[in-house]
Short mmCIF file of N, CA and C in Angstrom, two decimals:
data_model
loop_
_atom_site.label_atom_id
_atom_site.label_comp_id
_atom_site.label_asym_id
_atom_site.label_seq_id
_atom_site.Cartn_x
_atom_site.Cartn_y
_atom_site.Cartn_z
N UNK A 12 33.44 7.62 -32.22
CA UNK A 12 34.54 8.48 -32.62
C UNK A 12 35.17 7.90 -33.87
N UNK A 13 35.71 8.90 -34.66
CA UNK A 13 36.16 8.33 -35.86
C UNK A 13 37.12 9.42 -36.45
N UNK A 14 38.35 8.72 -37.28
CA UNK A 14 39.37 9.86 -37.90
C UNK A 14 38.72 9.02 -39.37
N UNK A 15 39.52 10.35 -40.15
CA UNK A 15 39.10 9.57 -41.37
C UNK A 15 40.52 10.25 -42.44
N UNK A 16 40.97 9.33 -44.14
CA UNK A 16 41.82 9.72 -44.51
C UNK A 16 41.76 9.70 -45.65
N UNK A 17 42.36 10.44 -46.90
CA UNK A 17 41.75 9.86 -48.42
C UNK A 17 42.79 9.68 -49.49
N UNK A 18 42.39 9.30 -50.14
CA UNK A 18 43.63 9.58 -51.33
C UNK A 18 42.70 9.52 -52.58
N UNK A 19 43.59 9.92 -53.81
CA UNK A 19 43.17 10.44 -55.16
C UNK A 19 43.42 9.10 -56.32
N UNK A 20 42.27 8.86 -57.03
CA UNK A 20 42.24 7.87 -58.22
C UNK A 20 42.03 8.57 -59.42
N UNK A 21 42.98 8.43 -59.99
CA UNK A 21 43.11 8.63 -61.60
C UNK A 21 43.21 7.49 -62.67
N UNK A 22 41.58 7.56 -62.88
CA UNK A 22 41.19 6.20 -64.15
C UNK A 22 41.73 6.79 -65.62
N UNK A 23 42.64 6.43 -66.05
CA UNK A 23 43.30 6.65 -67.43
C UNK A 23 42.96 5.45 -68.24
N UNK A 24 41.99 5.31 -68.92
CA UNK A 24 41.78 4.18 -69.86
C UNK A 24 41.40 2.79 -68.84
N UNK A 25 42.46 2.01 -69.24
CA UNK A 25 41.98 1.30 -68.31
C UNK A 25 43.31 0.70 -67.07
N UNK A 26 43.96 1.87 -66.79
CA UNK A 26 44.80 2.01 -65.96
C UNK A 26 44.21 2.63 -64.73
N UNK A 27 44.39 2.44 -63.66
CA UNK A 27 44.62 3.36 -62.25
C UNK A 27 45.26 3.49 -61.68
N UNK A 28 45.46 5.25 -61.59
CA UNK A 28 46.95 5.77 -60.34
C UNK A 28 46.25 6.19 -58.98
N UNK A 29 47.22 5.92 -58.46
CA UNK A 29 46.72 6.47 -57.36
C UNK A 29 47.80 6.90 -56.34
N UNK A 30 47.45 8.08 -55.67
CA UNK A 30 48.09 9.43 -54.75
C UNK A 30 48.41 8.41 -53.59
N UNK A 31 49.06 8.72 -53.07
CA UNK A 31 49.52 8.56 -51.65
C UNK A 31 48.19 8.93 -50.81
N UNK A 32 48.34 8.14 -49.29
CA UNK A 32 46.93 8.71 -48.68
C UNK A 32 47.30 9.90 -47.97
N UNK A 33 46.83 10.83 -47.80
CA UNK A 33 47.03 11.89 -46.64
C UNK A 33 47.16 11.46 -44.98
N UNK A 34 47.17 12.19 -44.36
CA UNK A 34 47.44 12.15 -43.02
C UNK A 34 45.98 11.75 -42.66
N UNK A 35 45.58 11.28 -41.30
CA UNK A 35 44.51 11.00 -40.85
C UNK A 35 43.79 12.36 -40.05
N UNK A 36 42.73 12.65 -40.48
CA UNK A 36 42.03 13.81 -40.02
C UNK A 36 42.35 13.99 -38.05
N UNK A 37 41.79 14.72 -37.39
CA UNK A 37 41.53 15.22 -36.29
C UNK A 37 40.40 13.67 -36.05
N UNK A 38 40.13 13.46 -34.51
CA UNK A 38 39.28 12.42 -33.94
C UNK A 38 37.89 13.80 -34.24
N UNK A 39 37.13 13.04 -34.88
CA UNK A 39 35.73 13.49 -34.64
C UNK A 39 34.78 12.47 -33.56
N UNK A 40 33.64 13.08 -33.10
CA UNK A 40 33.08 12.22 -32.01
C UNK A 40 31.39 12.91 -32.76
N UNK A 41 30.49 11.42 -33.20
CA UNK A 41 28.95 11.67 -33.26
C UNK A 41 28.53 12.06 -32.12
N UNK A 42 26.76 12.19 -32.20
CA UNK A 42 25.95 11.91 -31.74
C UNK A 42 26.07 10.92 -31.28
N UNK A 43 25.57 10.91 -29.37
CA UNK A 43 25.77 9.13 -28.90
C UNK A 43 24.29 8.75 -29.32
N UNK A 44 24.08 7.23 -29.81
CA UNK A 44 23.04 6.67 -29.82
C UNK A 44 21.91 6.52 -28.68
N UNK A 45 21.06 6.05 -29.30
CA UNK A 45 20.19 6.42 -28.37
C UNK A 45 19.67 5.11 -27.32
N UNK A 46 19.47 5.43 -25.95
CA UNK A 46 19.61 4.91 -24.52
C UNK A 46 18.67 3.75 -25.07
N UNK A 47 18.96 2.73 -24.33
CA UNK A 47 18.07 1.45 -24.28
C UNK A 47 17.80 0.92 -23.02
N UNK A 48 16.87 0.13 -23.27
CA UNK A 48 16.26 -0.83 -21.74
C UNK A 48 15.73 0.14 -20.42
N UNK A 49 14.88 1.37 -21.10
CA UNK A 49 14.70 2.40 -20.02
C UNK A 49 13.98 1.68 -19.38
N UNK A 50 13.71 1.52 -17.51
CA UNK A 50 12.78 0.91 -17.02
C UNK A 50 12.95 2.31 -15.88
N UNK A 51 11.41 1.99 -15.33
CA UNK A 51 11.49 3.07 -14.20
C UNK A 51 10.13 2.37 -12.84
N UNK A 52 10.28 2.50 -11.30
CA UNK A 52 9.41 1.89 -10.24
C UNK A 52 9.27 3.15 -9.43
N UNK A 53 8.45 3.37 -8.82
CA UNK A 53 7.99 4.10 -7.63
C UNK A 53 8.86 3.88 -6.53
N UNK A 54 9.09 5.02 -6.40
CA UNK A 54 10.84 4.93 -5.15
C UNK A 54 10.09 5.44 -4.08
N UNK A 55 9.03 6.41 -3.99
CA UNK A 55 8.65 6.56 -2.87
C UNK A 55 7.12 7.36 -3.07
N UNK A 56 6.11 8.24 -2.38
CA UNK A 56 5.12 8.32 -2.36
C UNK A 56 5.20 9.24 -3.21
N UNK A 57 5.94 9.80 -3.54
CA UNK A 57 5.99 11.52 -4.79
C UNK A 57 7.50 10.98 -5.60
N UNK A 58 7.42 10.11 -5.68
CA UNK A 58 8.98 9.94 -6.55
C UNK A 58 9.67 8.70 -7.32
N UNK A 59 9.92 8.99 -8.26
CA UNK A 59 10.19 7.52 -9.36
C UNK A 59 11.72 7.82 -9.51
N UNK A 60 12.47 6.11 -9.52
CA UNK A 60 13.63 6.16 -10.14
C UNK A 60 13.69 5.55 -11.53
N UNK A 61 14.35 6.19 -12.51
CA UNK A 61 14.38 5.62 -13.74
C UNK A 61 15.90 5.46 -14.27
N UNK A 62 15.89 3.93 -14.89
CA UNK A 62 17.46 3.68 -14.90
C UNK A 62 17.17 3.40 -16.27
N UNK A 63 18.73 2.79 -17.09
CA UNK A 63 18.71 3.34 -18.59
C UNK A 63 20.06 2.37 -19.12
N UNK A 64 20.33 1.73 -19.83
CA UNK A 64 21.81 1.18 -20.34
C UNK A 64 22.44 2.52 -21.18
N UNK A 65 23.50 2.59 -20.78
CA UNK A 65 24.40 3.51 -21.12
C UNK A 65 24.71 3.42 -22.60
N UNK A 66 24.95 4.70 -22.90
CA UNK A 66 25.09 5.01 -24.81
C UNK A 66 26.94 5.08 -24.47
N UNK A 67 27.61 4.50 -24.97
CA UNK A 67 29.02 4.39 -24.83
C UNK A 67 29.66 5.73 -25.39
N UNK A 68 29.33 6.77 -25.90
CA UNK A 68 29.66 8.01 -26.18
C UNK A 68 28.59 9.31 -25.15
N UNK A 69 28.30 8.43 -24.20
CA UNK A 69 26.96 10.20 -23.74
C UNK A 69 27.96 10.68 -22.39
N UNK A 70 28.03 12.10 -22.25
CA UNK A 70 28.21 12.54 -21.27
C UNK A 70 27.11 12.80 -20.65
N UNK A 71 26.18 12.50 -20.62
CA UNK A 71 25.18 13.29 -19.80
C UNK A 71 23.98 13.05 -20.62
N UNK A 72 22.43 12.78 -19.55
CA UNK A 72 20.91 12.39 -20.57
C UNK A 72 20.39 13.13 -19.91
N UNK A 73 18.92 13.42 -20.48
CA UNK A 73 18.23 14.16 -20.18
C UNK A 73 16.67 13.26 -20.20
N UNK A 74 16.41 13.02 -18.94
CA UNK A 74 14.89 12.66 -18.50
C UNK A 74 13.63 13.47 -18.85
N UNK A 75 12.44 13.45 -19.61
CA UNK A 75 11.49 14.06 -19.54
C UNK A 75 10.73 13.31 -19.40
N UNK A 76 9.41 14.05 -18.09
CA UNK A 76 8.59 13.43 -17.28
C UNK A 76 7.23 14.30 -17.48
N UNK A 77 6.12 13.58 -17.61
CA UNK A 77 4.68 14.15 -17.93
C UNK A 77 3.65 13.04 -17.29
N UNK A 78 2.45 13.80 -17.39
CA UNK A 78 1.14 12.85 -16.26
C UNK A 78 0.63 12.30 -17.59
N UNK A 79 0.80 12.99 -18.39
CA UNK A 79 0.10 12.44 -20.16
C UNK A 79 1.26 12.03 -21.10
N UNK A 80 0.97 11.04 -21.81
CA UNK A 80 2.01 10.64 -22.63
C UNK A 80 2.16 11.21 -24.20
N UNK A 81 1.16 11.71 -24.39
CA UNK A 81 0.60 12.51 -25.40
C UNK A 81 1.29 13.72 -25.61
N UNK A 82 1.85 14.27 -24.23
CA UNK A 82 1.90 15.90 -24.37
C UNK A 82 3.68 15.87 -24.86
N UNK A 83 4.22 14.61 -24.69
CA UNK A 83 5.77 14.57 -25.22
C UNK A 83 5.98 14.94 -26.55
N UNK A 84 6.67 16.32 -26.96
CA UNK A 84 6.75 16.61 -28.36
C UNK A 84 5.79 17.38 -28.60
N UNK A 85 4.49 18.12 -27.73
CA UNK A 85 3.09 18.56 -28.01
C UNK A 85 2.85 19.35 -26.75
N UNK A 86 3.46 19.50 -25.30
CA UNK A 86 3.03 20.64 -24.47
C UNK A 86 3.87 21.47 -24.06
N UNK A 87 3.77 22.31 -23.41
CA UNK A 87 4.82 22.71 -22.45
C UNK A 87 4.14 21.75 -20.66
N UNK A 88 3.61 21.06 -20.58
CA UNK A 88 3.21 20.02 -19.49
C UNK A 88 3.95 19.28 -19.30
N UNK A 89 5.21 19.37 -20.12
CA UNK A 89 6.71 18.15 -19.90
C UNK A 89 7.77 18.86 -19.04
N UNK A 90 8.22 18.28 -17.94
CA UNK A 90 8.98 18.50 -17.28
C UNK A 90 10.57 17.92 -17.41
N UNK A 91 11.48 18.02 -17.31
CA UNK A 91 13.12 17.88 -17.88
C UNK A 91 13.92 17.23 -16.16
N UNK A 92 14.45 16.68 -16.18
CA UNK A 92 16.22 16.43 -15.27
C UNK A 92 16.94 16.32 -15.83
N UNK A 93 18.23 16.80 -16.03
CA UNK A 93 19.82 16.22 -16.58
C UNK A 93 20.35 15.22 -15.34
N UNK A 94 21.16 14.52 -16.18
CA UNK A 94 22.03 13.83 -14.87
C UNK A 94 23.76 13.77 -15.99
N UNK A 95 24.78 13.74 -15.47
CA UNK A 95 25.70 13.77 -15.66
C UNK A 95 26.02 12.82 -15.52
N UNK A 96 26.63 11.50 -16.51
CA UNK A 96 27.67 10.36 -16.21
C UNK A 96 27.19 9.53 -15.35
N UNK A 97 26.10 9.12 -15.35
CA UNK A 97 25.19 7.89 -14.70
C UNK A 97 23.80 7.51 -15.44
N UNK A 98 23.72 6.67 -15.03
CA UNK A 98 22.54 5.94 -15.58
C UNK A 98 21.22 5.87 -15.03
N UNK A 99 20.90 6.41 -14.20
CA UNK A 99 20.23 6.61 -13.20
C UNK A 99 18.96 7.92 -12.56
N UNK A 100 17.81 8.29 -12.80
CA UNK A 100 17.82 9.60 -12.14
C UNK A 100 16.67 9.41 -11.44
N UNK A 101 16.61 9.92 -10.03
CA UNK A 101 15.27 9.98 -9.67
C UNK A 101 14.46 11.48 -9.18
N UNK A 102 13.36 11.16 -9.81
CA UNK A 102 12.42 12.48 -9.72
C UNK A 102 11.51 12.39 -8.83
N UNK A 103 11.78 13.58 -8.19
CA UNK A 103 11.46 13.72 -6.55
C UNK A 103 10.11 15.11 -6.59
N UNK A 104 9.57 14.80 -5.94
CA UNK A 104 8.19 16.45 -6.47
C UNK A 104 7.26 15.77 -7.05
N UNK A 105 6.97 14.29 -7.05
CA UNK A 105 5.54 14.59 -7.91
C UNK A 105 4.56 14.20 -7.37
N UNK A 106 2.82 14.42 -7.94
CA UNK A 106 1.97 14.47 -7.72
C UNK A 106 1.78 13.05 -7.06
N UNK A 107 1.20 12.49 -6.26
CA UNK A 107 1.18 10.60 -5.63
C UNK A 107 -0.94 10.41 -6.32
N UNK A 108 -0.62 9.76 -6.90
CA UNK A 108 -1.92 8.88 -6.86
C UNK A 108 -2.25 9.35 -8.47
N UNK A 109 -1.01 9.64 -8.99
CA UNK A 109 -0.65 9.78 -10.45
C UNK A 109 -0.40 8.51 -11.01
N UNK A 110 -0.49 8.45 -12.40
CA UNK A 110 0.49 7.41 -13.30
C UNK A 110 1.40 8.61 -14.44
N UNK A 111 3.09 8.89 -14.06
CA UNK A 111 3.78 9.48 -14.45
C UNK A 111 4.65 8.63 -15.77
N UNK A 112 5.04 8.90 -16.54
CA UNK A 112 5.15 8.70 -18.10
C UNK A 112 6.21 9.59 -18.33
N UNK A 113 8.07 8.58 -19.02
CA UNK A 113 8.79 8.91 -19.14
C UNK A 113 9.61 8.41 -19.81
N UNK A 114 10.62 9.55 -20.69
CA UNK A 114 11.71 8.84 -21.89
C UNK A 114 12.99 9.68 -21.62
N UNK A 115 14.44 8.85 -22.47
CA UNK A 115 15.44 9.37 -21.80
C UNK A 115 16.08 9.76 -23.07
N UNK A 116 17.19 10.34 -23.33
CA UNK A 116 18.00 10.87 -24.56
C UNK A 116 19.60 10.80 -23.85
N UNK A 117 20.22 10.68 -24.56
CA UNK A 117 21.79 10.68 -24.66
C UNK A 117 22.46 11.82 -24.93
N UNK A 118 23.52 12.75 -24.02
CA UNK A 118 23.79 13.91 -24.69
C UNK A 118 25.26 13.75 -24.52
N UNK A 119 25.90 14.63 -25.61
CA UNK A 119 27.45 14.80 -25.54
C UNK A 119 27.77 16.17 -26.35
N UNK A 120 28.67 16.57 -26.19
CA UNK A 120 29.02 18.21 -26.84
C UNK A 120 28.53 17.90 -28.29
N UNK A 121 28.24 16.78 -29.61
CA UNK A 121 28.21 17.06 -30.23
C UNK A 121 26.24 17.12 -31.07
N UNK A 122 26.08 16.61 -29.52
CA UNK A 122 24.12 17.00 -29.84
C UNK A 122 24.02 15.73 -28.86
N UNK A 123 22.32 15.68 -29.45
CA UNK A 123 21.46 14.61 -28.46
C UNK A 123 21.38 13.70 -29.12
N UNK A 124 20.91 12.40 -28.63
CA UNK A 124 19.75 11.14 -29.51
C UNK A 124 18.51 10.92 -29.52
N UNK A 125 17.71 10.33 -30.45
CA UNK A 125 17.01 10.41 -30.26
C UNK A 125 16.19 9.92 -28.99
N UNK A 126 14.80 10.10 -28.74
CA UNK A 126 14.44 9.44 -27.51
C UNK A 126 14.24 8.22 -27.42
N UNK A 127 13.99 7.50 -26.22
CA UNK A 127 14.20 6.06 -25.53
C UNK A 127 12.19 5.76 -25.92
N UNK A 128 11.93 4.78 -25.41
CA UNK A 128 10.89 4.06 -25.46
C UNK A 128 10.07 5.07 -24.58
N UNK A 129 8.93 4.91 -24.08
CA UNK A 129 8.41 5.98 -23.55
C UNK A 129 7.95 4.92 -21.94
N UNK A 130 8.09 4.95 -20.99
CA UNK A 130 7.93 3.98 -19.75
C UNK A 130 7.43 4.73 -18.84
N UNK A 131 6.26 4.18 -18.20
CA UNK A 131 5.75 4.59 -16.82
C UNK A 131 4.96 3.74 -15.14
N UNK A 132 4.87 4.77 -14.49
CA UNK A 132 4.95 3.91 -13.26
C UNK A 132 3.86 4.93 -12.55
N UNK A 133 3.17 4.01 -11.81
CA UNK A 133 1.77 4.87 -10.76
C UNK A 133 2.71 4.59 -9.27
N UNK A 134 2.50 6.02 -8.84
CA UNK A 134 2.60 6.48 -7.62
C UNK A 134 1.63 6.58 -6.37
N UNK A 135 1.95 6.61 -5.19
CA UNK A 135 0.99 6.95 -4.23
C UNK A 135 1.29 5.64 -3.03
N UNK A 136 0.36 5.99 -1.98
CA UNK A 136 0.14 5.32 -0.50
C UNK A 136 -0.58 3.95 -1.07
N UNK A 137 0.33 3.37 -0.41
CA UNK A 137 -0.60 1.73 -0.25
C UNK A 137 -1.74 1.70 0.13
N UNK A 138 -2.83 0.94 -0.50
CA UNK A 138 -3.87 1.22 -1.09
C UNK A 138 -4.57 0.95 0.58
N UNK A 139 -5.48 1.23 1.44
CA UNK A 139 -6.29 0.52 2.42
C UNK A 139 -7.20 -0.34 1.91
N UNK A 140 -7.68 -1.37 2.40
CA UNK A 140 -8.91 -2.67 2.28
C UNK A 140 -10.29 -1.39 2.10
N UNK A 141 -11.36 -2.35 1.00
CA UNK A 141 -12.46 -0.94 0.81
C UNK A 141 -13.13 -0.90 1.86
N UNK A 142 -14.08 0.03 1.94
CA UNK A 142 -15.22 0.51 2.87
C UNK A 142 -16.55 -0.08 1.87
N UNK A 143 -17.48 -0.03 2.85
CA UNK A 143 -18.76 0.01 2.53
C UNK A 143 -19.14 -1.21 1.73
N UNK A 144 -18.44 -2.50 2.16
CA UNK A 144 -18.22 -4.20 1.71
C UNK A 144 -19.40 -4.31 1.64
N UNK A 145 -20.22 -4.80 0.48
CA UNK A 145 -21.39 -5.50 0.55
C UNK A 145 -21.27 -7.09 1.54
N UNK A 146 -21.65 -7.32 3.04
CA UNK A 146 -20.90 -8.26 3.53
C UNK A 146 -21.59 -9.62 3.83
N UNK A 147 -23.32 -9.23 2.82
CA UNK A 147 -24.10 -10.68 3.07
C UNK A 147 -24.58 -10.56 1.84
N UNK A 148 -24.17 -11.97 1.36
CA UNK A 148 -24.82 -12.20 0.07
C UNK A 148 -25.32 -13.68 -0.34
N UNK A 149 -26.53 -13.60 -0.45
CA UNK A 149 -26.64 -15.34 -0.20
C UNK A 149 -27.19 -15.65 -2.29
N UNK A 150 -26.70 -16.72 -2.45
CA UNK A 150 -26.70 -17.04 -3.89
C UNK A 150 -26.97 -18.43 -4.19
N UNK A 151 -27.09 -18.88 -5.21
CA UNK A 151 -27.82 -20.67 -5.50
C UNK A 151 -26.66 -20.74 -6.42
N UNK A 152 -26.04 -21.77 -6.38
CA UNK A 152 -24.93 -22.23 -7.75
C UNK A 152 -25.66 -21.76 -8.77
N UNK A 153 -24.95 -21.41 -9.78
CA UNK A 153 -25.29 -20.85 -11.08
C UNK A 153 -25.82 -19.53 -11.14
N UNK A 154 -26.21 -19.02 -9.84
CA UNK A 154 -26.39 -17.44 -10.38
C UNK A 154 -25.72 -16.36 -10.34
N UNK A 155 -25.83 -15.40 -10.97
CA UNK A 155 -24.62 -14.67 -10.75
C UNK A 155 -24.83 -13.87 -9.56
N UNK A 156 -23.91 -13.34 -9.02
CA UNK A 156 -23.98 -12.42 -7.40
C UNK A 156 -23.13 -10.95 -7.82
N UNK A 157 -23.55 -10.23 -7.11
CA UNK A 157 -22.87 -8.42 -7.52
C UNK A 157 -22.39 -8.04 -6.47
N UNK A 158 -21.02 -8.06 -5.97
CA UNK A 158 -20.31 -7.55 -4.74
C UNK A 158 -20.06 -5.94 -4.80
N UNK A 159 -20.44 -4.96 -4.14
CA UNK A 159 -20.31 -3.75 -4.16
C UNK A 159 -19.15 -3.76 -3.09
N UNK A 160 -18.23 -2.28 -3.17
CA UNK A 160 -17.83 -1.67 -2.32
C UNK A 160 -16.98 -0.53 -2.46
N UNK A 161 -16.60 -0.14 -1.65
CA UNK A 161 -16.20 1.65 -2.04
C UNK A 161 -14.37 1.49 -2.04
N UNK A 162 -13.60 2.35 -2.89
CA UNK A 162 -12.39 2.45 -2.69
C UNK A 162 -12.08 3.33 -1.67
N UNK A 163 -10.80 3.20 -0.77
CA UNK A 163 -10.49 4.13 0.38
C UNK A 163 -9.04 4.25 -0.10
N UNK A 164 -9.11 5.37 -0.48
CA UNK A 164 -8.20 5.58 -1.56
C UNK A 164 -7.43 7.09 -0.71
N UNK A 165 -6.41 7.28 0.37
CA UNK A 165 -5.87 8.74 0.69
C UNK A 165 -5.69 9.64 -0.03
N UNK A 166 -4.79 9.00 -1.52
CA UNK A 166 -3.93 10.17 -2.08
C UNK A 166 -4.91 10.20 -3.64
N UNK A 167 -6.06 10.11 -3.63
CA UNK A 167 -7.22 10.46 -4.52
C UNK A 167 -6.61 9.23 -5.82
N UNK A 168 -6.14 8.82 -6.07
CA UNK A 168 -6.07 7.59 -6.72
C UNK A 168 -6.90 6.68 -7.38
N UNK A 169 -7.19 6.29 -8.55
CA UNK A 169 -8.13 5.59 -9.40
C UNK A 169 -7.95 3.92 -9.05
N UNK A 170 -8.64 3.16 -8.73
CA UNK A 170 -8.57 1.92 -8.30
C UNK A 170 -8.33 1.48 -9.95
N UNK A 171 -7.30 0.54 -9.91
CA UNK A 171 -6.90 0.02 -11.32
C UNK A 171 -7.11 -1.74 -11.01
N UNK A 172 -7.31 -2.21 -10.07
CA UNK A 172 -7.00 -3.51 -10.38
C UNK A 172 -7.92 -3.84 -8.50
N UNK A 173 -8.51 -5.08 -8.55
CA UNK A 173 -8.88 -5.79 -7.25
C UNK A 173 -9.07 -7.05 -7.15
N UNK A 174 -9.01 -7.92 -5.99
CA UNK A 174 -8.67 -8.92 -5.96
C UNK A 174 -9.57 -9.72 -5.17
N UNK A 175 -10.61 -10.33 -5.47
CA UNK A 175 -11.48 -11.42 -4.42
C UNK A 175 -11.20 -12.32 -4.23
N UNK A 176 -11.21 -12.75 -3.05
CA UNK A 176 -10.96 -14.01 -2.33
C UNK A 176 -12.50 -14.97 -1.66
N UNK A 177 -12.53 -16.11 -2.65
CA UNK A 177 -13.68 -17.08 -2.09
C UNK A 177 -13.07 -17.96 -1.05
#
């Protein structure tokens, strides 16, 4: 927020006059800046919370949420929440065994900011132990060995990461 006030310079040679200042304008209020430290976790099997440090001028941000990070600015595949006067929003409805992709903006009567960093989080059921364990494998030091096995995956989910134990 900002008032602002002026007054008048008259360069005569190498003299300067100068006016009295006027009164101080009306409070004007920007654009709030734009949200920082967006982070967002899997709150539940269809639903992410995403929190945000507050723009010290926003009444109110606006969350947009997509399965592609690409389509922000480029689909109608982006989905929107407002939240009013918190920092906070969680989005409830979505697909589980997704990785969902999301940025936040700052709003106040006198427009938006620009958008936040772009942050995302994979959803879905805790993963079950695989099926179909390759479960005998006999090997000589130094050679290499090939462990097969299948993902058991409920909510159709892409195995991103696994963990063997010798």
């Amino acid at each position: 927020k900002y008032r602002v006030r002026c007054r008048a310079i008259n360069i005569n040679g190498s003299s300067e006059v100068y006016s009295d200042w006027t009164d101080f304008s009306s409070e004007v209020t920007t654009i709030p800046a734009a949200v920082t430290n967006v982070k967002c976790s899997a709150d539940s099997e269809t639903s992410v919370k995403v929190t945000w440090n507050a723009s010290s001028i926003a009444t109110g941000y606006e969350v947009q949420y997509t399965k592609k990070s690409i389509y922000f600015d480029t689909s109608s595949e982006v989905s929107s929440a407002s939240v009013e006067g918190v920092t906070t929003a969680y989005i409830t409805g979505l697909e589980s065994g997704e990785k969902w992709y999301f940025r936040v903006r700052a709003k106040n009567t006198e427009g938006e900011s620009g958008w936040s960093n772009i942050v995302s989080a994979i959803i879905g059921t805790t993963p079950e132990a695989p099926t179909t364990w390759s479960l005998t494998n006999t090997a000589t030091v130094g050679e290499e060995i090939t462990l097969y096995w299948t993902q058991n995956s409920e909510d159709g989910s892409k195995m991103t990461e696994g963990q063997i134990e010798l």
